[in-house]
Amino acid sequence: MDTQDRLRQLPKVDELLRHPDVERMLEAHPRTLVLEALRESIDVARARLLSSDDAVYDEAELLADACTRLSLKARHSLHALINATGIVVHTNLGRSILSERATAAVADIASSYSTLEYDVSSGERGSRHVHCEELLCRLTGAEAAMAVNNNAAAVMMALAALARGKEAVVSRGQLVEIGGSFRIPDIMRESGATMVEVGATNKTHLADYENAITERTGVLLKVHSSNFRVVGFTQEVPLEELVALGRRRGVPVFEDQGSGVLVDLRQWGLPYEPTVGESIEAGADLVSCSGDKLLGGPQAGILVGRADIIRMLKKHPMARALRLDKMTLAALEVTLRTYLDPEAALAEIPTLRMITTPVERISARAELLAAAVREACGGHAVVDTAPDISRAGGGSLPLADIPTTVVRVFSDSVSAFELERRLRLGTPGIIARIKEDRLLLDLRTVLESEERVVVERVAAVLAGAE
Ligand SMILES: *Cc1c(COP(=O)(O)O)cnc(C)c1O
């Protein structure tokens, strides 16, 4: 057959639409996506026929190609993944996952009308701030509280409200960058506050702040150095001393606390992190933190502090632009409620549960999973376990080495990079680490309900079935 004859075998899209396989595709997917997939697959088949005189048209192959293309087109861009990295608050993978109760509350509020801004007792308009304020006050001891879109927004709004057109005094050791897009100096500039840097990178003394205070000072800012530590010849001014100075000179003290720790993590063997409540107890006039780092809730920025300051913030024009939506409020309220019983918080809030799971528990799960993969893959790979380190992530607890046991997968026929790629691209995607040419799976961040599909996918990927 000459090339023209072979090309004439290629079907028209309209003909393919009557094929039973394609009819099934049309039942499950929008017509535009099916047509697009078919056209692309026909183009691929045509290119193959043109590329070699031996190539023949294969209808089954074309339909299989269209099917793969269609499932990729139909897949939601934002879709669920399995995090097998052992990095708990993984910023790229969505930081904290919500508890079951919080997830249920989101679905409930998303699909119903609600009390978002409605006071059922009076039958009149209410405020969206009420849902979380009392809980935040109970959990931190603060007089008043509010929540906005994220902590970057909280810091920006607080600085704008307290120091726009004025000066904000901050230690040079605390001019931090968090995750590339949040830099204290940039946020300060955008807020309209003039940054007054004091001290040196490694040491700042109380006198440095004292000497910088003028009649133009709007706020003394303290920033938690979330994702790094300065070690050696260092000094920071304790919050209590900064507060005493602020009181003496009539300047409010605002602490950006970062991670949002509500309970003392030392009780579970983790390093000390100041809690939001401790900052309030130390006298901070305003404290901000993230909702989705160690707090383990939805993306949010939490502000707690003096009633007069929070009142001013609620009325600030930025508060309207940065306000939380009802689904986030639902998740935040339920997450905060869970903290009323710290044992329940530990058991139910995935971020807390994951970072505190004892290594023995992870090891036992890892051994079982390794054995299941060995059995399922039938000798295609060497699968064992080894001690390793998990991380809190999200710039939290940067120095904490959380001991873990990883499952290691090594194959003679498929490289670790190829295994990692296949696991990442399949469904459900599994994100793993590579170390010393081995694929590592850390079950600390894998839900027990996800283990079965991890075994199936690893075995399939090793067998070259995916
Ligand atoms: C993470 C962090 C922020 C930014 O918080 P987002 O909730 O990501 O906006 C700001 N300040 C500190 C100290 C942080 O650790």
CSV table of C-alpha atoms and ligand atoms in Angstrom, one decimal:
chain,number,residue,atom,x,y,z
A,1,MET,CA,0.0,0.0,0.0
A,2,ASP,CA,1.3,3.4,-0.7
A,3,THR,CA,1.2,6.2,1.9
A,4,GLN,CA,-1.9,7.8,0.4
A,5,ASP,CA,-3.8,4.5,0.6
A,6,ARG,CA,-2.8,3.9,4.2
A,7,LEU,CA,-3.7,7.5,5.1
A,8,ARG,CA,-7.2,6.9,3.6
A,9,GLN,CA,-7.7,4.2,6.3
A,10,LEU,CA,-7.7,6.9,9.0
A,11,PRO,CA,-11.3,7.3,10.3
A,12,LYS,CA,-13.1,10.6,10.3
A,13,VAL,CA,-14.1,12.0,13.7
A,14,ASP,CA,-17.8,11.5,12.8
A,15,GLU,CA,-17.3,7.8,12.1
A,16,LEU,CA,-15.4,7.3,15.4
A,17,LEU,CA,-18.3,8.9,17.3
A,18,ARG,CA,-20.5,5.9,16.5
A,19,HIS,CA,-18.0,3.5,18.0
A,20,PRO,CA,-19.3,1.8,21.2
A,21,ASP,CA,-16.0,2.8,23.1
A,22,VAL,CA,-16.5,6.4,22.1
A,23,GLU,CA,-20.2,6.3,23.0
A,24,ARG,CA,-19.0,5.3,26.5
A,25,MET,CA,-16.6,8.2,26.6
A,26,LEU,CA,-19.4,10.5,25.6
A,27,GLU,CA,-21.6,9.2,28.5
A,28,ALA,CA,-18.9,10.2,31.0
A,29,HIS,CA,-17.4,13.3,29.5
A,30,PRO,CA,-18.3,16.5,27.8
A,31,ARG,CA,-18.5,16.2,24.0
A,32,THR,CA,-15.9,19.0,23.4
A,33,LEU,CA,-13.3,17.1,25.4
A,34,VAL,CA,-14.1,13.8,23.6
A,35,LEU,CA,-13.8,15.5,20.2
A,36,GLU,CA,-10.5,17.2,21.1
A,37,ALA,CA,-9.0,13.8,22.3
A,38,LEU,CA,-10.2,12.0,19.1
A,39,ARG,CA,-8.7,14.7,16.8
A,40,GLU,CA,-5.4,14.6,18.7
A,41,SER,CA,-5.3,10.8,18.5
A,42,ILE,CA,-6.0,10.9,14.7
A,43,ASP,CA,-3.2,13.4,14.3
A,44,VAL,CA,-0.8,11.1,16.2
A,45,ALA,CA,-1.9,8.1,14.1
A,46,ARG,CA,-1.4,10.1,10.9
A,47,ALA,CA,2.0,11.2,11.9
A,48,ARG,CA,2.9,7.6,12.6
A,49,LEU,CA,1.7,6.4,9.2
A,50,LEU,CA,3.8,9.2,7.6
A,51,SER,CA,6.9,8.4,9.6
A,52,SER,CA,7.3,4.8,8.3
A,53,ASP,CA,6.3,2.7,5.3
A,54,ASP,CA,5.6,-0.3,7.6
A,55,ALA,CA,3.2,1.5,9.9
A,56,VAL,CA,-0.4,0.4,9.7
A,57,TYR,CA,-3.5,1.9,11.1
A,58,ASP,CA,-4.7,0.3,14.3
A,59,GLU,CA,-8.1,1.3,15.5
A,60,ALA,CA,-7.7,-0.2,19.0
A,61,GLU,CA,-4.5,1.7,19.5
A,62,LEU,CA,-6.1,5.0,18.4
A,63,LEU,CA,-9.0,4.5,20.8
A,64,ALA,CA,-6.7,3.6,23.7
A,65,ASP,CA,-4.7,6.8,23.0
A,66,ALA,CA,-7.8,8.9,22.9
A,67,CYS,CA,-9.0,7.3,26.2
A,68,THR,CA,-5.7,8.3,27.9
A,69,ARG,CA,-5.8,11.8,26.5
A,70,LEU,CA,-9.4,12.2,27.6
A,71,SER,CA,-8.8,11.1,31.2
A,72,LEU,CA,-5.9,13.7,31.4
A,73,LYS,CA,-8.2,16.4,30.0
A,74,ALA,CA,-11.0,15.5,32.3
A,75,ARG,CA,-8.8,15.4,35.4
A,76,HIS,CA,-9.3,18.4,37.6
A,77,SER,CA,-6.3,20.6,37.7
A,78,LEU,CA,-6.6,20.9,41.4
A,79,HIS,CA,-6.9,17.2,42.4
A,80,ALA,CA,-6.0,15.1,45.4
A,81,LEU,CA,-2.6,13.5,45.9
A,82,ILE,CA,-1.0,11.1,48.3
A,83,ASN,CA,1.9,12.8,50.2
A,84,ALA,CA,4.6,10.2,50.8
A,85,THR,CA,7.3,12.8,51.4
A,86,GLY,CA,7.1,12.8,55.2
A,87,ILE,CA,6.9,16.6,55.1
A,88,VAL,CA,3.7,17.3,57.1
A,89,VAL,CA,2.9,20.9,56.4
A,90,HIS,CA,4.0,20.6,52.7
A,91,THR,CA,3.4,24.1,51.2
A,92,ASN,CA,3.3,22.9,47.6
A,93,LEU,CA,0.9,20.1,48.5
A,94,GLY,CA,-1.6,22.3,50.3
A,95,ARG,CA,-0.1,22.6,53.8
A,96,SER,CA,-2.5,21.1,56.4
A,97,ILE,CA,-5.3,18.7,55.5
A,98,LEU,CA,-8.5,19.1,57.5
A,99,SER,CA,-9.9,16.8,60.1
A,100,GLU,CA,-13.0,14.7,59.1
A,101,ARG,CA,-15.2,16.9,61.2
A,102,ALA,CA,-13.9,20.1,59.6
A,103,THR,CA,-14.2,18.5,56.1
A,104,ALA,CA,-17.8,17.6,56.8
A,105,ALA,CA,-18.5,21.1,58.0
A,106,VAL,CA,-17.1,22.6,54.8
A,107,ALA,CA,-19.4,20.4,52.7
A,108,ASP,CA,-22.4,21.2,54.9
A,109,ILE,CA,-21.9,25.0,54.7
A,110,ALA,CA,-21.0,25.0,51.0
A,111,SER,CA,-24.2,23.2,50.1
A,112,SER,CA,-26.7,25.1,52.3
A,113,TYR,CA,-27.7,28.6,53.3
A,114,SER,CA,-26.2,29.4,56.6
A,115,THR,CA,-25.8,31.8,59.5
A,116,LEU,CA,-22.8,33.4,57.8
A,117,GLU,CA,-24.0,36.9,58.5
A,118,TYR,CA,-27.3,36.2,60.2
A,119,ASP,CA,-28.2,36.3,63.8
A,120,VAL,CA,-30.9,33.7,64.4
A,121,SER,CA,-31.9,35.0,67.8
A,122,SER,CA,-32.8,38.5,66.6
A,123,GLY,CA,-33.6,37.6,63.0
A,124,GLU,CA,-31.3,40.4,61.9
A,125,ARG,CA,-28.0,40.8,60.2
A,126,GLY,CA,-25.1,39.3,62.0
A,127,SER,CA,-21.3,39.4,61.7
A,128,ARG,CA,-19.1,36.7,60.1
A,129,HIS,CA,-16.6,37.4,62.8
A,130,VAL,CA,-18.7,35.8,65.6
A,131,HIS,CA,-18.1,32.3,64.4
A,132,CYS,CA,-14.5,32.1,65.5
A,133,GLU,CA,-13.9,35.0,67.8
A,134,GLU,CA,-15.0,33.5,71.1
A,135,LEU,CA,-13.2,30.3,70.4
A,136,LEU,CA,-10.0,32.1,69.6
A,137,CYS,CA,-10.3,34.2,72.8
A,138,ARG,CA,-10.8,31.0,74.9
A,139,LEU,CA,-7.9,29.2,73.3
A,140,THR,CA,-5.4,32.1,73.6
A,141,GLY,CA,-6.7,34.2,76.5
A,142,ALA,CA,-7.0,37.3,74.2
A,143,GLU,CA,-9.7,39.9,74.7
A,144,ALA,CA,-10.7,39.9,71.0
A,145,ALA,CA,-9.9,38.1,67.8
A,146,MET,CA,-10.6,38.0,64.0
A,147,ALA,CA,-9.5,35.9,61.0
A,148,VAL,CA,-8.6,37.0,57.5
A,149,ASN,CA,-7.4,35.3,54.3
A,150,ASN,CA,-3.9,34.3,55.4
A,151,ASN,CA,-1.2,35.4,57.8
A,152,ALA,CA,0.4,37.6,55.1
A,153,ALA,CA,-2.9,39.4,54.9
A,154,ALA,CA,-3.1,39.6,58.7
A,155,VAL,CA,0.4,41.2,59.0
A,156,MET,CA,-0.3,43.6,56.1
A,157,MET,CA,-3.6,44.8,57.6
A,158,ALA,CA,-2.2,45.1,61.1
A,159,LEU,CA,0.8,47.2,59.9
A,160,ALA,CA,-1.5,49.3,57.7
A,161,ALA,CA,-3.9,49.9,60.6
A,162,LEU,CA,-1.2,50.6,63.3
A,163,ALA,CA,1.6,52.2,61.3
A,164,ARG,CA,0.5,53.6,57.9
A,165,GLY,CA,2.3,56.9,57.5
A,166,LYS,CA,4.2,56.1,60.7
A,167,GLU,CA,7.2,54.0,61.6
A,168,ALA,CA,7.3,50.3,62.4
A,169,VAL,CA,10.4,49.3,64.4
A,170,VAL,CA,11.8,45.8,63.7
A,171,SER,CA,15.0,43.9,64.5
A,172,ARG,CA,17.4,43.3,61.6
A,173,GLY,CA,17.5,39.7,62.7
A,174,GLN,CA,13.8,39.3,62.0
A,175,LEU,CA,13.5,40.7,58.4
A,176,VAL,CA,12.6,37.3,57.2
A,177,GLU,CA,11.5,35.8,53.9
A,178,ILE,CA,9.0,33.0,54.1
A,179,GLY,CA,8.5,30.8,51.0
A,180,GLY,CA,9.8,33.3,48.5
A,181,SER,CA,6.7,35.5,48.2
A,182,PHE,CA,6.4,36.8,51.7
A,183,ARG,CA,9.1,39.2,52.9
A,184,ILE,CA,8.7,41.4,55.9
A,185,PRO,CA,10.3,44.4,54.3
A,186,ASP,CA,8.1,44.1,51.2
A,187,ILE,CA,4.9,43.7,53.2
A,188,MET,CA,5.9,46.6,55.3
A,189,ARG,CA,6.4,48.8,52.3
A,190,GLU,CA,3.0,47.8,50.8
A,191,SER,CA,1.3,48.5,54.1
A,192,GLY,CA,2.4,52.1,54.0
A,193,ALA,CA,4.5,51.8,57.1
A,194,THR,CA,8.1,53.1,57.2
A,195,MET,CA,10.4,50.3,58.3
A,196,VAL,CA,12.9,51.3,60.9
A,197,GLU,CA,15.5,48.5,61.3
A,198,VAL,CA,17.3,48.2,64.6
A,199,GLY,CA,20.2,46.1,65.9
A,200,ALA,CA,22.4,43.7,63.9
A,201,THR,CA,21.7,40.5,62.1
A,202,ASN,CA,22.7,38.4,65.1
A,203,LYS,CA,22.0,40.7,68.1
A,204,THR,CA,19.4,43.2,69.0
A,205,HIS,CA,19.2,44.8,72.4
A,206,LEU,CA,16.4,46.6,74.2
A,207,ALA,CA,18.2,49.8,73.9
A,208,ASP,CA,18.2,49.5,70.1
A,209,TYR,CA,14.4,49.6,70.1
A,210,GLU,CA,14.3,52.3,72.8
A,211,ASN,CA,16.6,54.6,70.8
A,212,ALA,CA,14.5,54.2,67.7
A,213,ILE,CA,11.2,55.2,69.2
A,214,THR,CA,10.1,58.7,68.2
A,215,GLU,CA,6.7,60.5,68.1
A,216,ARG,CA,6.3,58.9,64.6
A,217,THR,CA,6.5,55.3,65.9
A,218,GLY,CA,3.3,53.4,65.2
A,219,VAL,CA,4.3,49.9,66.3
A,220,LEU,CA,7.0,47.7,67.7
A,221,LEU,CA,7.1,44.6,65.5
A,222,LYS,CA,8.4,41.2,66.5
A,223,VAL,CA,8.6,38.5,63.8
A,224,HIS,CA,9.0,34.8,64.6
A,225,SER,CA,12.0,33.5,62.6
A,226,SER,CA,9.9,30.6,61.4
A,227,ASN,CA,12.1,28.8,58.9
A,228,PHE,CA,15.6,29.4,60.1
A,229,ARG,CA,17.6,29.8,63.3
A,230,VAL,CA,20.6,32.1,64.0
A,231,VAL,CA,22.9,30.2,66.3
A,232,GLY,CA,26.0,31.2,68.2
A,233,PHE,CA,26.6,34.8,69.3
A,234,THR,CA,23.0,35.9,69.2
A,235,GLN,CA,20.5,37.9,71.2
A,236,GLU,CA,16.8,38.7,70.8
A,237,VAL,CA,14.8,40.9,73.1
A,238,PRO,CA,12.2,38.8,74.9
A,239,LEU,CA,8.6,39.7,74.2
A,240,GLU,CA,8.1,40.6,77.8
A,241,GLU,CA,10.8,43.3,77.7
A,242,LEU,CA,9.5,44.7,74.4
A,243,VAL,CA,6.0,44.9,75.9
A,244,ALA,CA,7.3,46.7,79.0
A,245,LEU,CA,9.1,49.2,76.7
A,246,GLY,CA,6.0,49.6,74.5
A,247,ARG,CA,3.8,50.3,77.6
A,248,ARG,CA,6.4,52.8,78.9
A,249,ARG,CA,6.4,54.7,75.6
A,250,GLY,CA,2.8,54.2,74.6
A,251,VAL,CA,3.6,52.1,71.5
A,252,PRO,CA,1.7,48.9,70.7
A,253,VAL,CA,3.7,45.7,70.3
A,254,PHE,CA,2.6,43.4,67.4
A,255,GLU,CA,4.0,39.9,67.1
A,256,ASP,CA,3.9,37.9,63.9
A,257,GLN,CA,4.0,34.4,65.4
A,258,GLY,CA,4.0,32.4,62.1
A,259,SER,CA,3.1,28.8,62.8
A,260,GLY,CA,0.1,29.2,65.1
A,261,VAL,CA,0.9,26.8,67.9
A,262,LEU,CA,-2.1,26.7,70.3
A,263,VAL,CA,-0.8,23.9,72.6
A,264,ASP,CA,2.6,23.1,74.1
A,265,LEU,CA,4.2,20.7,71.7
A,266,ARG,CA,6.7,19.6,74.3
A,267,GLN,CA,4.2,17.3,75.9
A,268,TRP,CA,4.5,15.2,72.7
A,269,GLY,CA,8.3,15.2,72.5
A,270,LEU,CA,8.6,18.1,70.0
A,271,PRO,CA,10.9,21.1,70.5
A,272,TYR,CA,9.5,24.1,72.4
A,273,GLU,CA,7.6,26.6,70.2
A,274,PRO,CA,6.0,29.6,71.9
A,275,THR,CA,2.2,29.4,71.8
A,276,VAL,CA,-0.1,32.2,70.8
A,277,GLY,CA,-1.5,32.2,74.3
A,278,GLU,CA,2.0,32.7,75.8
A,279,SER,CA,2.5,35.8,73.6
A,280,ILE,CA,-0.8,37.2,74.8
A,281,GLU,CA,0.1,36.4,78.4
A,282,ALA,CA,3.4,38.1,77.9
A,283,GLY,CA,1.4,41.2,77.1
A,284,ALA,CA,1.6,41.5,73.3
A,285,ASP,CA,-1.1,43.9,72.1
A,286,LEU,CA,-1.6,42.0,68.9
A,287,VAL,CA,-0.5,38.5,67.7
A,288,SER,CA,-1.0,37.0,64.2
A,289,CYS,CA,-0.5,33.5,62.9
A,290,SER,CA,-1.4,31.2,60.1
A,291,GLY,CA,-4.4,28.9,60.2
A,292,ASP,CA,-2.9,26.1,58.1
A,293,LYS,CA,0.6,25.5,59.5
A,294,LEU,CA,1.0,23.8,62.9
A,295,LEU,CA,-2.6,24.9,63.9
A,296,GLY,CA,-3.7,22.3,61.3
A,297,GLY,CA,-6.8,24.2,59.9
A,298,PRO,CA,-7.7,25.9,56.7
A,299,GLN,CA,-5.7,28.7,55.0
A,300,ALA,CA,-6.4,31.7,57.2
A,301,GLY,CA,-4.6,34.5,59.1
A,302,ILE,CA,-5.6,34.8,62.7
A,303,LEU,CA,-5.3,38.0,64.7
A,304,VAL,CA,-5.8,38.1,68.5
A,305,GLY,CA,-5.2,40.9,70.9
A,306,ARG,CA,-6.5,44.0,72.6
A,307,ALA,CA,-10.2,44.7,72.0
A,308,ASP,CA,-9.7,48.3,70.8
A,309,ILE,CA,-7.1,47.2,68.2
A,310,ILE,CA,-9.2,44.3,66.9
A,311,ARG,CA,-12.2,46.7,66.7
A,312,MET,CA,-10.2,49.0,64.6
A,313,LEU,CA,-9.0,46.2,62.4
A,314,LYS,CA,-12.5,44.9,61.8
A,315,LYS,CA,-13.5,48.4,60.6
A,316,HIS,CA,-10.4,48.7,58.4
A,317,PRO,CA,-11.2,48.9,54.6
A,318,MET,CA,-8.7,46.1,54.0
A,319,ALA,CA,-10.8,43.8,56.3
A,320,ARG,CA,-13.5,43.6,53.7
A,321,ALA,CA,-11.0,42.8,50.9
A,322,LEU,CA,-9.2,40.2,53.0
A,323,ARG,CA,-12.3,38.5,54.6
A,324,LEU,CA,-12.7,34.8,54.9
A,325,ASP,CA,-15.3,32.9,52.9
A,326,LYS,CA,-17.9,30.7,54.5
A,327,MET,CA,-16.3,27.4,53.7
A,328,THR,CA,-13.0,28.5,55.3
A,329,LEU,CA,-14.9,29.9,58.3
A,330,ALA,CA,-16.7,26.6,58.7
A,331,ALA,CA,-13.4,24.6,58.7
A,332,LEU,CA,-11.7,27.1,61.0
A,333,GLU,CA,-14.5,27.1,63.6
A,334,VAL,CA,-14.6,23.3,63.7
A,335,THR,CA,-10.8,23.0,63.9
A,336,LEU,CA,-10.7,25.5,66.8
A,337,ARG,CA,-13.5,23.7,68.6
A,338,THR,CA,-11.5,20.5,68.4
A,339,TYR,CA,-8.8,22.3,70.4
A,340,LEU,CA,-11.2,22.7,73.4
A,341,ASP,CA,-10.2,19.1,74.2
A,342,PRO,CA,-6.4,18.9,73.5
A,343,GLU,CA,-6.5,15.1,73.4
A,344,ALA,CA,-9.1,15.2,70.7
A,345,ALA,CA,-7.1,17.8,68.8
A,346,LEU,CA,-4.1,15.5,68.8
A,347,ALA,CA,-6.2,12.5,67.7
A,348,GLU,CA,-8.3,14.3,65.1
A,349,ILE,CA,-6.3,17.1,63.5
A,350,PRO,CA,-4.2,15.4,60.9
A,351,THR,CA,-1.2,17.8,61.1
A,352,LEU,CA,-0.9,17.3,64.9
A,353,ARG,CA,-1.5,13.6,64.6
A,354,MET,CA,1.1,13.2,61.9
A,355,ILE,CA,3.9,15.2,63.5
A,356,THR,CA,3.4,13.3,66.8
A,357,THR,CA,3.0,9.8,65.6
A,358,PRO,CA,5.7,7.7,67.4
A,359,VAL,CA,8.3,6.3,65.1
A,360,GLU,CA,7.4,2.7,66.4
A,361,ARG,CA,3.9,3.2,64.9
A,362,ILE,CA,5.3,4.4,61.5
A,363,SER,CA,7.9,1.5,61.5
A,364,ALA,CA,5.1,-1.1,62.0
A,365,ARG,CA,3.1,0.3,59.2
A,366,ALA,CA,6.3,0.6,57.0
A,367,GLU,CA,7.2,-3.1,57.5
A,368,LEU,CA,3.6,-4.2,56.6
A,369,LEU,CA,3.6,-2.0,53.5
A,370,ALA,CA,7.0,-3.2,52.4
A,371,ALA,CA,6.0,-6.8,52.8
A,372,ALA,CA,2.8,-6.1,50.8
A,373,VAL,CA,4.7,-4.4,48.0
A,374,ARG,CA,7.2,-7.3,47.9
A,375,GLU,CA,4.4,-9.8,47.6
A,376,ALA,CA,2.5,-7.8,45.0
A,377,CYS,CA,5.4,-7.0,42.7
A,378,GLY,CA,6.7,-10.6,42.6
A,379,GLY,CA,10.5,-10.0,42.7
A,380,HIS,CA,10.6,-7.0,40.4
A,381,ALA,CA,12.4,-4.9,43.1
A,382,VAL,CA,14.2,-4.8,46.3
A,383,VAL,CA,11.9,-3.4,48.9
A,384,ASP,CA,13.0,-2.8,52.5
A,385,THR,CA,12.7,-0.2,55.3
A,386,ALA,CA,15.3,2.2,56.8
A,387,PRO,CA,15.4,4.9,59.5
A,388,ASP,CA,15.1,8.4,58.1
A,389,ILE,CA,13.8,11.9,59.0
A,390,SER,CA,10.4,13.5,58.6
A,391,ARG,CA,9.9,17.2,58.7
A,392,ALA,CA,7.2,19.5,60.1
A,393,GLY,CA,7.6,21.6,57.0
A,394,GLY,CA,5.9,25.0,56.1
A,395,GLY,CA,8.7,26.8,57.8
A,396,SER,CA,7.7,25.3,61.2
A,397,LEU,CA,10.1,23.6,63.6
A,398,PRO,CA,13.0,23.9,61.1
A,399,LEU,CA,15.5,22.2,63.4
A,400,ALA,CA,13.2,19.3,64.5
A,401,ASP,CA,14.4,16.0,63.1
A,402,ILE,CA,11.3,13.8,63.5
A,403,PRO,CA,12.6,10.2,63.4
A,404,THR,CA,10.7,8.0,61.0
A,405,THR,CA,11.0,4.7,59.1
A,406,VAL,CA,10.8,4.9,55.3
A,407,VAL,CA,10.0,2.2,52.8
A,408,ARG,CA,12.8,2.0,50.2
A,409,VAL,CA,12.2,0.7,46.7
A,410,PHE,CA,15.0,-0.2,44.4
A,411,SER,CA,14.6,-1.8,41.0
A,412,ASP,CA,17.3,-3.1,38.5
A,413,SER,CA,15.1,-2.3,35.5
A,414,VAL,CA,13.5,1.0,36.4
A,415,SER,CA,15.5,4.0,37.8
A,416,ALA,CA,14.3,5.7,41.0
A,417,PHE,CA,13.7,8.9,38.9
A,418,GLU,CA,11.4,6.9,36.5
A,419,LEU,CA,9.6,5.3,39.5
A,420,GLU,CA,9.1,8.7,41.1
A,421,ARG,CA,7.8,10.1,37.8
A,422,ARG,CA,5.3,7.3,37.2
A,423,LEU,CA,4.0,7.5,40.7
A,424,ARG,CA,3.6,11.2,40.5
A,425,LEU,CA,1.8,11.1,37.1
A,426,GLY,CA,-0.6,8.2,37.7
A,427,THR,CA,-3.9,8.3,39.5
A,428,PRO,CA,-4.0,8.9,42.4
A,429,GLY,CA,-0.7,10.7,42.2
A,430,ILE,CA,1.8,9.7,44.9
A,431,ILE,CA,4.6,12.1,45.7
A,432,ALA,CA,7.7,10.4,47.0
A,433,ARG,CA,11.3,11.3,47.7
A,434,ILE,CA,14.5,9.9,46.1
A,435,LYS,CA,17.7,9.3,48.1
A,436,GLU,CA,20.8,7.5,47.0
A,437,ASP,CA,19.1,6.1,43.9
A,438,ARG,CA,16.2,4.6,45.9
A,439,LEU,CA,12.6,5.7,46.0
A,440,LEU,CA,11.6,6.6,49.6
A,441,LEU,CA,8.0,6.4,50.9
A,442,ASP,CA,7.5,8.0,54.3
A,443,LEU,CA,4.2,6.8,55.7
A,444,ARG,CA,4.1,9.6,58.4
A,445,THR,CA,2.1,11.7,55.9
A,446,VAL,CA,0.2,8.9,54.3
A,447,LEU,CA,-3.3,8.1,55.7
A,448,GLU,CA,-3.9,4.5,56.7
A,449,SER,CA,-6.8,4.5,54.3
A,450,GLU,CA,-4.4,5.3,51.5
A,451,GLU,CA,-2.0,2.4,52.1
A,452,ARG,CA,-3.7,-0.1,49.9
A,453,VAL,CA,-3.7,2.1,46.8
A,454,VAL,CA,0.0,2.9,47.5
A,455,VAL,CA,0.8,-0.8,47.5
A,456,GLU,CA,-1.2,-1.3,44.3
A,457,ARG,CA,0.3,1.6,42.5
A,458,VAL,CA,3.9,0.9,43.5
A,459,ALA,CA,3.5,-2.7,42.4
A,460,ALA,CA,2.0,-1.7,39.1
A,461,VAL,CA,4.7,0.9,38.4
A,462,LEU,CA,7.4,-1.6,39.2
A,463,ALA,CA,5.8,-4.2,36.9
A,464,GLY,CA,5.8,-1.5,34.1
A,465,ALA,CA,2.0,-1.7,34.0
A,466,GLU,CA,1.8,2.0,34.3
B,1,LIG,C1,4.2,31.5,57.3
B,1,LIG,C2,4.4,32.8,57.8
B,1,LIG,C3,3.8,34.0,57.3
B,1,LIG,C4,2.9,33.9,56.1
B,1,LIG,O1,1.7,33.2,56.5
B,1,LIG,P1,0.7,32.7,55.4
B,1,LIG,O2,-0.4,32.2,56.2
B,1,LIG,O3,1.4,31.8,54.5
B,1,LIG,O4,0.3,34.0,54.6
B,1,LIG,C5,4.1,35.2,57.9
B,1,LIG,N1,4.9,35.3,58.9
B,1,LIG,C6,5.5,34.2,59.5
B,1,LIG,C7,6.5,34.4,60.6
B,1,LIG,C8,5.3,32.9,59.0
B,1,LIG,O5,5.9,31.9,59.5
